[in-house]
mmCIF file of C-alpha atoms and ligand atoms in Angstrom:
data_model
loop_
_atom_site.group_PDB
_atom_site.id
_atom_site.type_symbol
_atom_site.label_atom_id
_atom_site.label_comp_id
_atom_site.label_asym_id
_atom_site.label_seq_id
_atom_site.Cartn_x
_atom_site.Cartn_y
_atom_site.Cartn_z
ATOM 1 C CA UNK A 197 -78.860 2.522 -7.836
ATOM 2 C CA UNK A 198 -81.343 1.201 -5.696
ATOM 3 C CA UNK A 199 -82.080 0.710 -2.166
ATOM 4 C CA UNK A 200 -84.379 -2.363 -1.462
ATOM 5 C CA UNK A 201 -85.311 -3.449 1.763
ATOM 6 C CA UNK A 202 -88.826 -5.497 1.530
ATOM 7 C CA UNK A 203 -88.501 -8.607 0.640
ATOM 8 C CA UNK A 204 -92.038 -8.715 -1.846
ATOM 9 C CA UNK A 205 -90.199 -6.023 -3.764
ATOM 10 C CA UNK A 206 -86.838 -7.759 -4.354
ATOM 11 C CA UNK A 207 -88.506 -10.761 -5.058
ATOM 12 C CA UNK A 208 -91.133 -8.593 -7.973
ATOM 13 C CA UNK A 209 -88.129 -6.736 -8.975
ATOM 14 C CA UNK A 210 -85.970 -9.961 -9.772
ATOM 15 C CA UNK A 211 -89.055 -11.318 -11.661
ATOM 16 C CA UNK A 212 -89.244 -8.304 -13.776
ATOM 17 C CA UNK A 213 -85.244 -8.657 -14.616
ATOM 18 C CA UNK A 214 -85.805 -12.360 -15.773
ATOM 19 C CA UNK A 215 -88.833 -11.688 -17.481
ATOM 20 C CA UNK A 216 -86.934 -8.900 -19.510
ATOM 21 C CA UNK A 217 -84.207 -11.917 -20.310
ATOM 22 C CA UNK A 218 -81.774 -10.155 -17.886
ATOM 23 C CA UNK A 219 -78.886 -11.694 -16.404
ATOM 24 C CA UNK A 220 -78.799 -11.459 -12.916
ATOM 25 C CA UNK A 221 -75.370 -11.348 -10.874
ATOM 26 C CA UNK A 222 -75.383 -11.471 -6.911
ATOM 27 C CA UNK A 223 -72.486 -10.759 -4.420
ATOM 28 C CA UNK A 224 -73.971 -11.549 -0.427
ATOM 29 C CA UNK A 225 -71.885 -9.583 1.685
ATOM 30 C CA UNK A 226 -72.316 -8.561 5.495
ATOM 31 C CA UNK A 227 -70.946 -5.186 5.065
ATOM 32 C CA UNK A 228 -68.538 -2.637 6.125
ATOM 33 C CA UNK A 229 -67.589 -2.988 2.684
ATOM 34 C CA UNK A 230 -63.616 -3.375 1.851
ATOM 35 C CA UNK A 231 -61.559 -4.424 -1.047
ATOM 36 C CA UNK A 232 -61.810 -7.977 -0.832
ATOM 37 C CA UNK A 233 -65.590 -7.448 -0.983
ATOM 38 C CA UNK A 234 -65.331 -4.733 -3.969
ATOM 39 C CA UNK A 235 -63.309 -7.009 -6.077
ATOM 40 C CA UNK A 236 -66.852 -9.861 -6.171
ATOM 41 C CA UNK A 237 -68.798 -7.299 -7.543
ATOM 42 C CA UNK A 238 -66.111 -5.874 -10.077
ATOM 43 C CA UNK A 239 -65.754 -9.580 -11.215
ATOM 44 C CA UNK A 240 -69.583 -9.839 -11.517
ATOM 45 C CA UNK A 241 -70.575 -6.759 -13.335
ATOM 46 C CA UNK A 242 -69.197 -8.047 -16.816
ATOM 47 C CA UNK A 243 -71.016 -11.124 -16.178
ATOM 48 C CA UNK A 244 -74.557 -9.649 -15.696
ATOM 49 C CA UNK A 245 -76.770 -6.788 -16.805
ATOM 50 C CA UNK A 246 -78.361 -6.640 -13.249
ATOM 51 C CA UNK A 247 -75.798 -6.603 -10.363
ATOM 52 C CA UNK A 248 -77.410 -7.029 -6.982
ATOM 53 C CA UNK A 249 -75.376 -6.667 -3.726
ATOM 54 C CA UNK A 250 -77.368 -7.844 -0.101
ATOM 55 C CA UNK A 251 -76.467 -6.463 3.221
ATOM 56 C CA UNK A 252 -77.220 -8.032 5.691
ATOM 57 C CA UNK A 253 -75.844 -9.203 9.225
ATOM 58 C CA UNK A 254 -77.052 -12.460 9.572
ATOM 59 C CA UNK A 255 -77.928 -13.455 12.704
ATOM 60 C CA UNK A 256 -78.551 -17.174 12.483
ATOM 61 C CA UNK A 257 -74.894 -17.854 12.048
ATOM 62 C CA UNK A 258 -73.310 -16.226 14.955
ATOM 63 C CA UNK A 259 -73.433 -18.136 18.251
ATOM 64 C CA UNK A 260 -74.685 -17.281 20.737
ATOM 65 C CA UNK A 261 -71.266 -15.722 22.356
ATOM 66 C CA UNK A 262 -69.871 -14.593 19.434
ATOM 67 C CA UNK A 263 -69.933 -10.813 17.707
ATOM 68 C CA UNK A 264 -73.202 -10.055 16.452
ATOM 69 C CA UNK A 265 -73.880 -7.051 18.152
ATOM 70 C CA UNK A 266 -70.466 -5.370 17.478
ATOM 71 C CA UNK A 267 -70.196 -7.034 14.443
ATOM 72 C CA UNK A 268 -68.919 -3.607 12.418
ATOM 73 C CA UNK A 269 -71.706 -1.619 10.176
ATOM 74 C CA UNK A 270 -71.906 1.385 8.295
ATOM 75 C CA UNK A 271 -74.403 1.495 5.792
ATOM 76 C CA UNK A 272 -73.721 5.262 4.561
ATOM 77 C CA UNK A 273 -70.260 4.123 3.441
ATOM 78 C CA UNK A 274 -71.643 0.533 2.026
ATOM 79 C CA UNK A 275 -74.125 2.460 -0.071
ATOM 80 C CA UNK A 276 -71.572 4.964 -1.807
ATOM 81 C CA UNK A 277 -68.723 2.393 -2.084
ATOM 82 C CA UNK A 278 -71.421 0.301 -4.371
ATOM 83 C CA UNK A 279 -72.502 3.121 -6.526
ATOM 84 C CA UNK A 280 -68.674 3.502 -7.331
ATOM 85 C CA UNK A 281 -68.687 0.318 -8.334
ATOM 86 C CA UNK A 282 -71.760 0.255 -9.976
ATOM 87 C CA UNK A 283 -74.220 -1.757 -8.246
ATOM 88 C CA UNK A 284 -77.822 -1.700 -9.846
ATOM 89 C CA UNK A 285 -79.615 -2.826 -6.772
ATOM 90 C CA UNK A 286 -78.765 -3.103 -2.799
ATOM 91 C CA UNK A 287 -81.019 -4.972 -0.640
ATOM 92 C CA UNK A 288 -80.901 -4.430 2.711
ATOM 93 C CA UNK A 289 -83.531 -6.704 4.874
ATOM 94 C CA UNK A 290 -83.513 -6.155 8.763
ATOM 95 C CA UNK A 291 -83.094 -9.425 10.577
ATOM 96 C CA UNK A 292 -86.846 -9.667 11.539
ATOM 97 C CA UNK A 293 -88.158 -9.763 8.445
ATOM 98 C CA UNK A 294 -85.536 -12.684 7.062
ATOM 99 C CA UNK A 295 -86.549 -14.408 10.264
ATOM 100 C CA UNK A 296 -90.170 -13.721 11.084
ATOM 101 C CA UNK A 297 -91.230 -15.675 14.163
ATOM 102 C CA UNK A 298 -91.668 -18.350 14.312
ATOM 103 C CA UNK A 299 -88.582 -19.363 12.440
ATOM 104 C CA UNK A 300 -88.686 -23.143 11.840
ATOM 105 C CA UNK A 301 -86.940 -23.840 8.526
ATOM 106 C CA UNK A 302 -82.968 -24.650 8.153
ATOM 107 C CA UNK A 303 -80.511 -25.889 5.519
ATOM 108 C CA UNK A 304 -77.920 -27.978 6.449
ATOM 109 C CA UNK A 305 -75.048 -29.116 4.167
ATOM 110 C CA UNK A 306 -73.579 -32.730 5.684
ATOM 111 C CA UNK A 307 -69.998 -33.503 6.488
ATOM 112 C CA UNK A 308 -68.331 -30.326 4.901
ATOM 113 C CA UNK A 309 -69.892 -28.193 7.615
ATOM 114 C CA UNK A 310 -69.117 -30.057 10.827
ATOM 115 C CA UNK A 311 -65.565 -29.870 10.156
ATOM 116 C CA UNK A 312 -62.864 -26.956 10.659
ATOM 117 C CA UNK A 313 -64.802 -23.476 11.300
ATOM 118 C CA UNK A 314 -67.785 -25.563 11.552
ATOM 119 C CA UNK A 315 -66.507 -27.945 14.525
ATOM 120 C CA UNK A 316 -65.244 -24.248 16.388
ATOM 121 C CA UNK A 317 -68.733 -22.473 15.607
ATOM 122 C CA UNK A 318 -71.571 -24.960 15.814
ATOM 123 C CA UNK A 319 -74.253 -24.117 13.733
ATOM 124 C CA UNK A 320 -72.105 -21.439 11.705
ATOM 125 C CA UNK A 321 -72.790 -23.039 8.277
ATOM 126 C CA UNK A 322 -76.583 -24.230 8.851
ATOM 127 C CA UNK A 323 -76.819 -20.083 9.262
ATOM 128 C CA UNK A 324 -74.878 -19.032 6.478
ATOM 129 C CA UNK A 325 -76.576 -22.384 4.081
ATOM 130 C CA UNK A 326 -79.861 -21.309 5.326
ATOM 131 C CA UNK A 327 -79.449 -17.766 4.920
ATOM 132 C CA UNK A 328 -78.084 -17.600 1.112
ATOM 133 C CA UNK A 329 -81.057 -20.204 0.422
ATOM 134 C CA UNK A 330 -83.309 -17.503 1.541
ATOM 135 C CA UNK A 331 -81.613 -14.648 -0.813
ATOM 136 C CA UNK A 332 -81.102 -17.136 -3.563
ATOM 137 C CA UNK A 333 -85.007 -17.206 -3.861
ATOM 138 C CA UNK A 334 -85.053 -13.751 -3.144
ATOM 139 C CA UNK A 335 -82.831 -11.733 -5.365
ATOM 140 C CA UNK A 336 -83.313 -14.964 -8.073
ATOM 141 C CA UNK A 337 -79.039 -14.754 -9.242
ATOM 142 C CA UNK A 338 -77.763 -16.178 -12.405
ATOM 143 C CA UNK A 339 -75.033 -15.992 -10.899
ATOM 144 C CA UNK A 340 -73.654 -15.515 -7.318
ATOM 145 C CA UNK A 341 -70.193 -14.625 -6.555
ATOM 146 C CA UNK A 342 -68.447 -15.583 -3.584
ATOM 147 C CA UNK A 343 -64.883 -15.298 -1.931
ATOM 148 C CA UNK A 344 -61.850 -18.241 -1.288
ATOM 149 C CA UNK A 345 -61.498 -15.914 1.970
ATOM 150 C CA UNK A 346 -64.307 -18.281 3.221
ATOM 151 C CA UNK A 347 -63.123 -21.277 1.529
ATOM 152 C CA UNK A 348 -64.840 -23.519 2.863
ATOM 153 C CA UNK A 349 -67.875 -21.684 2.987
ATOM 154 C CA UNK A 350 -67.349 -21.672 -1.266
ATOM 155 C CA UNK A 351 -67.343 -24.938 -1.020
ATOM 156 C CA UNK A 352 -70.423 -25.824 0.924
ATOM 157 C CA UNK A 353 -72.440 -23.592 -1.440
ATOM 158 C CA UNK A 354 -71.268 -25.179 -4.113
ATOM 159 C CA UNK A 355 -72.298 -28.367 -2.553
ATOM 160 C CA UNK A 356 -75.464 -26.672 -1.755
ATOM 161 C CA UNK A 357 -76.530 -25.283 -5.154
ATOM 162 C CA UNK A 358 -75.616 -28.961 -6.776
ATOM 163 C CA UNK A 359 -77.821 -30.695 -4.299
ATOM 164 C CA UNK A 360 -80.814 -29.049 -4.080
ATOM 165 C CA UNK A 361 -80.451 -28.065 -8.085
ATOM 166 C CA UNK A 362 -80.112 -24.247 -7.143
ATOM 167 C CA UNK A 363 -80.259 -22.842 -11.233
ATOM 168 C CA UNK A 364 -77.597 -20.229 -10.029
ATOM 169 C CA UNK A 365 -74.263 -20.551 -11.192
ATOM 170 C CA UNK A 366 -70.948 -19.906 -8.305
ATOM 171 C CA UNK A 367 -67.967 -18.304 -8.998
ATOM 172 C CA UNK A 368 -65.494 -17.666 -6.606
ATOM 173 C CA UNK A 369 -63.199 -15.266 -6.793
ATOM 174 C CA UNK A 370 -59.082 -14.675 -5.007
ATOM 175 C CA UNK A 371 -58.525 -13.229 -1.432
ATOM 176 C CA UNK A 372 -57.217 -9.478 -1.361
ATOM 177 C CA UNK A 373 -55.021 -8.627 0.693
ATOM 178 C CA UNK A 374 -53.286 -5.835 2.468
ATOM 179 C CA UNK A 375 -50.060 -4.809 0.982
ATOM 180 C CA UNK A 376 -48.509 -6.521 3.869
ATOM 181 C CA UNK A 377 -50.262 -9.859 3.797
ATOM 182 C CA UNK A 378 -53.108 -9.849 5.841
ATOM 183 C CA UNK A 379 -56.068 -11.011 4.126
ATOM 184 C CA UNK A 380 -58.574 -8.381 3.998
ATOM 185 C CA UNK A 381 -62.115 -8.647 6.774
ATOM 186 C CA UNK A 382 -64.579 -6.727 8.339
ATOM 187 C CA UNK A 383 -63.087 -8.198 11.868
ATOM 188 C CA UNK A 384 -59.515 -6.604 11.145
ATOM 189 C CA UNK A 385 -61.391 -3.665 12.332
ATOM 190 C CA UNK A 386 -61.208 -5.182 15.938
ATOM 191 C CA UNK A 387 -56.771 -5.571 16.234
ATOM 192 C CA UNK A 388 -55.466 -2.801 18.298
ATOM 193 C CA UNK A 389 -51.841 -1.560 16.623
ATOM 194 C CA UNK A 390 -49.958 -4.209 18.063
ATOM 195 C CA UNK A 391 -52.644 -6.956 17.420
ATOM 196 C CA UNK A 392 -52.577 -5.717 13.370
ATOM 197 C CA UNK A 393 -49.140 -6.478 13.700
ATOM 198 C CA UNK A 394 -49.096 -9.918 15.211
ATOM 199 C CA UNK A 395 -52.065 -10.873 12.864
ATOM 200 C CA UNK A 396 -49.695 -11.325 10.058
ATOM 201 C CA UNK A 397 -48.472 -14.777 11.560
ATOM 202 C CA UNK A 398 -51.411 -15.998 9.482
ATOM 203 C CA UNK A 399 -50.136 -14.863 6.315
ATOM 204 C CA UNK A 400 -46.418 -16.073 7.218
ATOM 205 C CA UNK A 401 -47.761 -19.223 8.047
ATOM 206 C CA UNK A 402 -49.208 -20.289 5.059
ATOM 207 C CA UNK A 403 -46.231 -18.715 2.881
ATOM 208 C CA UNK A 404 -43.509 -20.943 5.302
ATOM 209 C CA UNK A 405 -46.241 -23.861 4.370
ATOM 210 C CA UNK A 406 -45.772 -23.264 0.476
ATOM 211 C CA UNK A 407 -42.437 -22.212 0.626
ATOM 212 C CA UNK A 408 -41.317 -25.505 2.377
ATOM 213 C CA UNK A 409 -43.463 -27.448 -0.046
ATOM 214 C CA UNK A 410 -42.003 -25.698 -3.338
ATOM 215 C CA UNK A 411 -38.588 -27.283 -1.710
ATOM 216 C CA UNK A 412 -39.811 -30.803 -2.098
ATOM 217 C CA UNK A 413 -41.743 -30.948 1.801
ATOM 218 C CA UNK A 414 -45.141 -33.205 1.295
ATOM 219 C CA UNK A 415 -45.195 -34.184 5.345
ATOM 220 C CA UNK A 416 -48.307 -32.573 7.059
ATOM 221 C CA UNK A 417 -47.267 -32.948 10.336
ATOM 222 C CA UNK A 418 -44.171 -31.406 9.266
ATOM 223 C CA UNK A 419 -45.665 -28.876 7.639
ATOM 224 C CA UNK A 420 -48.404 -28.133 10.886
ATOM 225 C CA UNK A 421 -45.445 -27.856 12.969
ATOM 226 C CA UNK A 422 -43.690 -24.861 11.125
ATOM 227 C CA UNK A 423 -46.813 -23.269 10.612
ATOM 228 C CA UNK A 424 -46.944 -23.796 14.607
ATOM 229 C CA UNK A 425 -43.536 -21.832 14.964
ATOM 230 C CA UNK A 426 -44.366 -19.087 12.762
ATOM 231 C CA UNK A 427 -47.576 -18.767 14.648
ATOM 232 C CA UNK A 428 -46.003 -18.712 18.321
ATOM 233 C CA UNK A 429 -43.741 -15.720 17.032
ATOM 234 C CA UNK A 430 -46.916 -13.731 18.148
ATOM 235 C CA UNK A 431 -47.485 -13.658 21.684
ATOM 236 C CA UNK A 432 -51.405 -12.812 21.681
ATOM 237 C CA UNK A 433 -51.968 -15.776 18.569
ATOM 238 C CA UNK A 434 -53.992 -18.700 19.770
ATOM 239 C CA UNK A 435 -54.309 -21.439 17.101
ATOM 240 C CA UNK A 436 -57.965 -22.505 16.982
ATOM 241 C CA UNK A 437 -57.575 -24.737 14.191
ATOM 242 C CA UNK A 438 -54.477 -25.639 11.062
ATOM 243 C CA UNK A 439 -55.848 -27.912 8.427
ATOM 244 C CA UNK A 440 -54.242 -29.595 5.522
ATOM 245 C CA UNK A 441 -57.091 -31.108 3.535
ATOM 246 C CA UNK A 442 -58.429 -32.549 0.360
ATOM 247 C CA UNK A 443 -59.780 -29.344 -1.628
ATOM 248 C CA UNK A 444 -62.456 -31.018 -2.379
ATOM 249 C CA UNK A 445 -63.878 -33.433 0.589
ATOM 250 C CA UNK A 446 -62.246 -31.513 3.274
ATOM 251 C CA UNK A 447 -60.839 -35.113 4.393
ATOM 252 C CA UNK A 448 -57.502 -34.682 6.796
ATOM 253 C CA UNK A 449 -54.135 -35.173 4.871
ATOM 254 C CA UNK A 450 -50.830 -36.741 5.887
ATOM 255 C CA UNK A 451 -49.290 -35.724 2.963
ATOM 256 C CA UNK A 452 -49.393 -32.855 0.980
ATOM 257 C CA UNK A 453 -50.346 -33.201 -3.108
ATOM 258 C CA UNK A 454 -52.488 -31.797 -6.272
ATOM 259 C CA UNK A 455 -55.538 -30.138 -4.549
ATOM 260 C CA UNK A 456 -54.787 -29.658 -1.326
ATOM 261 C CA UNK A 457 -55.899 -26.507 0.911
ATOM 262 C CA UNK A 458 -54.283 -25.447 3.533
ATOM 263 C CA UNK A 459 -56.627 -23.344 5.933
ATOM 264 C CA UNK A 460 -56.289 -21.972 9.040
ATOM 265 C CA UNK A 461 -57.976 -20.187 12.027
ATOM 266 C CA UNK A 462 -56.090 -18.025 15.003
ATOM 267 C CA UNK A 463 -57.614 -15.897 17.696
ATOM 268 C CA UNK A 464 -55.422 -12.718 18.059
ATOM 269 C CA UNK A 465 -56.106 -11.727 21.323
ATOM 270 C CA UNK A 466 -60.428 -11.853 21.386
ATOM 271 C CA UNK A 467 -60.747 -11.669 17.508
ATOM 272 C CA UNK A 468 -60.668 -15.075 15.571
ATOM 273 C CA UNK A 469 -59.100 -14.816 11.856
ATOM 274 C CA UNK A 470 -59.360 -17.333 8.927
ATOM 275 C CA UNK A 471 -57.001 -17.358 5.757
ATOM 276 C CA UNK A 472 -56.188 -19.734 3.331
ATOM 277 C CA UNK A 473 -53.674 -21.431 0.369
ATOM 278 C CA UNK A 474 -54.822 -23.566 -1.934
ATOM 279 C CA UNK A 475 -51.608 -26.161 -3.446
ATOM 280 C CA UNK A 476 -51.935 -27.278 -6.994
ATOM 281 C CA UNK A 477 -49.819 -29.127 -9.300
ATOM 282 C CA UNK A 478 -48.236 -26.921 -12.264
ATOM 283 C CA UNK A 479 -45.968 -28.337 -14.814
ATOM 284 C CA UNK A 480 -45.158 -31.002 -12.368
ATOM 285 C CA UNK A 481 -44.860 -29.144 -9.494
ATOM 286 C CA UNK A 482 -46.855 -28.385 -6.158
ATOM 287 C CA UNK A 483 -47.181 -24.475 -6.110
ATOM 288 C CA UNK A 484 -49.591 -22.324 -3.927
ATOM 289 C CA UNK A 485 -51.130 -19.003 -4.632
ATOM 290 C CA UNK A 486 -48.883 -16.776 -1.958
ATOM 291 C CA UNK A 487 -45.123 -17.802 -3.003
ATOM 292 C CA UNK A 488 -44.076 -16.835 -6.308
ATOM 293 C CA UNK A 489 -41.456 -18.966 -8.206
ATOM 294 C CA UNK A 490 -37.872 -18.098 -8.203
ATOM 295 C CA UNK A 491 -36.490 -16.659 -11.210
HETATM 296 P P1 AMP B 518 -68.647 -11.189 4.546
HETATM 297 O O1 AMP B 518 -69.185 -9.810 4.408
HETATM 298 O O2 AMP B 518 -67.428 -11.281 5.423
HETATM 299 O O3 AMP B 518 -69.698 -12.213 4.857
HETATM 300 O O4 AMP B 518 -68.096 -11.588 3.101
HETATM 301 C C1 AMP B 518 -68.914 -11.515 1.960
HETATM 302 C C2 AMP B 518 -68.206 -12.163 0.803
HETATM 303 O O5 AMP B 518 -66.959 -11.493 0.582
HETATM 304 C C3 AMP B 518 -67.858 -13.644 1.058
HETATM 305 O O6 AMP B 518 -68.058 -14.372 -0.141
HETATM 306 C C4 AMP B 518 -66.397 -13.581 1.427
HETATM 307 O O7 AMP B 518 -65.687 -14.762 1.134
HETATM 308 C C5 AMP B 518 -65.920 -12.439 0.557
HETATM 309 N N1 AMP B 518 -64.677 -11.863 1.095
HETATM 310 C C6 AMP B 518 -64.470 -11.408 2.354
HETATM 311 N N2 AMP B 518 -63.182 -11.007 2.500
HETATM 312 C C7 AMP B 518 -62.576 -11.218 1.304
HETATM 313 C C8 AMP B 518 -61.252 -11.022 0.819
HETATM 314 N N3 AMP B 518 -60.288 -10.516 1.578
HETATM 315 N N4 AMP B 518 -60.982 -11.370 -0.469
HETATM 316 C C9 AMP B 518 -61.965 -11.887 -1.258
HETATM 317 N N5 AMP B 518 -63.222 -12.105 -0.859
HETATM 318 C C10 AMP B 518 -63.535 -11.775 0.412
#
């Protein structure tokens, strides 16, 4: 495996891959490497003979009182997790030579990013657009794998890539979970015992929200308001946002139906969580991903 952190040399080393008709499969990750982020490159490695993995904590899309400094990193641990998995490259830029000064030059997806997480962190999305533009030229993916733990983040890649004709193929790919619930992060790192605990409201949430729709329920504001309760069960849980949207445009519901995404955001105590459940229609029936049917 290899360790790349100049830029000239990912970028020579991705031309020699495509010049030797090699497919190459990319998973953009932060680090402090877990599961959920495991399970992108174990999906990409049978779809690629060269699978690349960045690190990198980017800076552009934290605010300006947000985490970046304690944001959690351990390289050491990163760099053996992806051998296991059988990474063929790791690039690993340091934040002033993605952003050499002066940095002028931003990408900035319309509409899908000044909505939800991107009306509670302005800016978050023109950082994380103009960020995977950079290591889309860089690292030169086939393919790029991302995770419906960001789902709207999926989305405004995809959005991305169609718009300014990226030639790199998305996939993205379910949220792990602990056995308990709690969708897997790099930020769970922050809950003290008891906040680990109260996190799970998330979870429970979203399963009340299916479970409620699987008995016939298609009211949002119904819906918003048992996903309240659940929530209020935890006495450090601060809603920032509850959304019931179109899958697709992101556009507020009042009723629940095919393609619908419910997707939430709750500070427990100073750490802010996202998760996520997207409702389909299945043999004439709305179902989610987190319920499973009755027998
Ligand atoms: P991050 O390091 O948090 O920026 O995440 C890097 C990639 O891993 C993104 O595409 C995330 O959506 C994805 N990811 C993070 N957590 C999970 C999870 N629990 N399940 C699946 N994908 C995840």
């Amino acid at each position: 495996m290899k360790i790349v952190s100049d830029i000239r040399e990912m970028q020579q080393l991705a031309g020699h891959y495509r010049q030797q008709g090699k497919t190459i499969g990319f998973v953009p990750t932060m680090g402090y490497l877990h599961e959920g982020h495991l399970s992108l490159m174990r999906r990409a490695r049978p779809q690629c003979d060269i699978l690349v993995v960045s690190i990198f904590v980017n800076p552009t899309q934290f605010g300006p009182n947000e985490d970046f400094e304690r944001y959690p990193r351990d390289f050491d641990r990163d760099e053996r997790l992806c051998r296991e998995v059988g990474v063929d490259v790791v690039f690993y830029p340091t934040a002033d030579a993605m952003y050499p000064r002066p940095y002028l030059t931003y990408v900035h997806v319309e509409k899908l990013s000044e909505t939800m997480c991107g009306a509670s962190r302005p800016g978050h999305f023109r950082g994380v657009t103009t960020v995977v533009t950079k290591l889309f030229n860089i690292v030169q993916p086939h393919i790029a794998v991302f995770g419906q733990k960001d789902y709207q983040q999926s989305l405004i890649i995809r959005q991305m890539v169609r718009d300014l004709n990226f030639d790199v193929q998305i996939d993205v790919a379910p949220i792990v979970r602990e056995a308990d619930g709690l969708a897997m992060s790099s930020r769970n790192k922050y809950l003290s015992p008891e906040e680990r605990q109260q996190a799970l409201v998330l979870y429970r949430s979203l399963t009340r929200a299916e479970e409620l729709i699987r008995e016939g329920e298609r009211n949002v504001n119904t819906l918003l308001q048992a996903m309240k309760t659940v929530i209020s069960e935890a006495p450090d849980a601060r809603i920032d946002y509850i959304a019931i949207v179109d899958a697709e445009t992101l556009e507020p519901l009042s009723t629940v139906r095919h393609n619908t995404v419910i997707a939430l955001a709750v500070y427990i105590g100073t750490t802010r969580l996202i998760d996520n459940t997207w409702i389909r229609e299945k043999d004439g029936k709305l179902v989610g991903q987190l319920v499973s049917p009755r027998q």
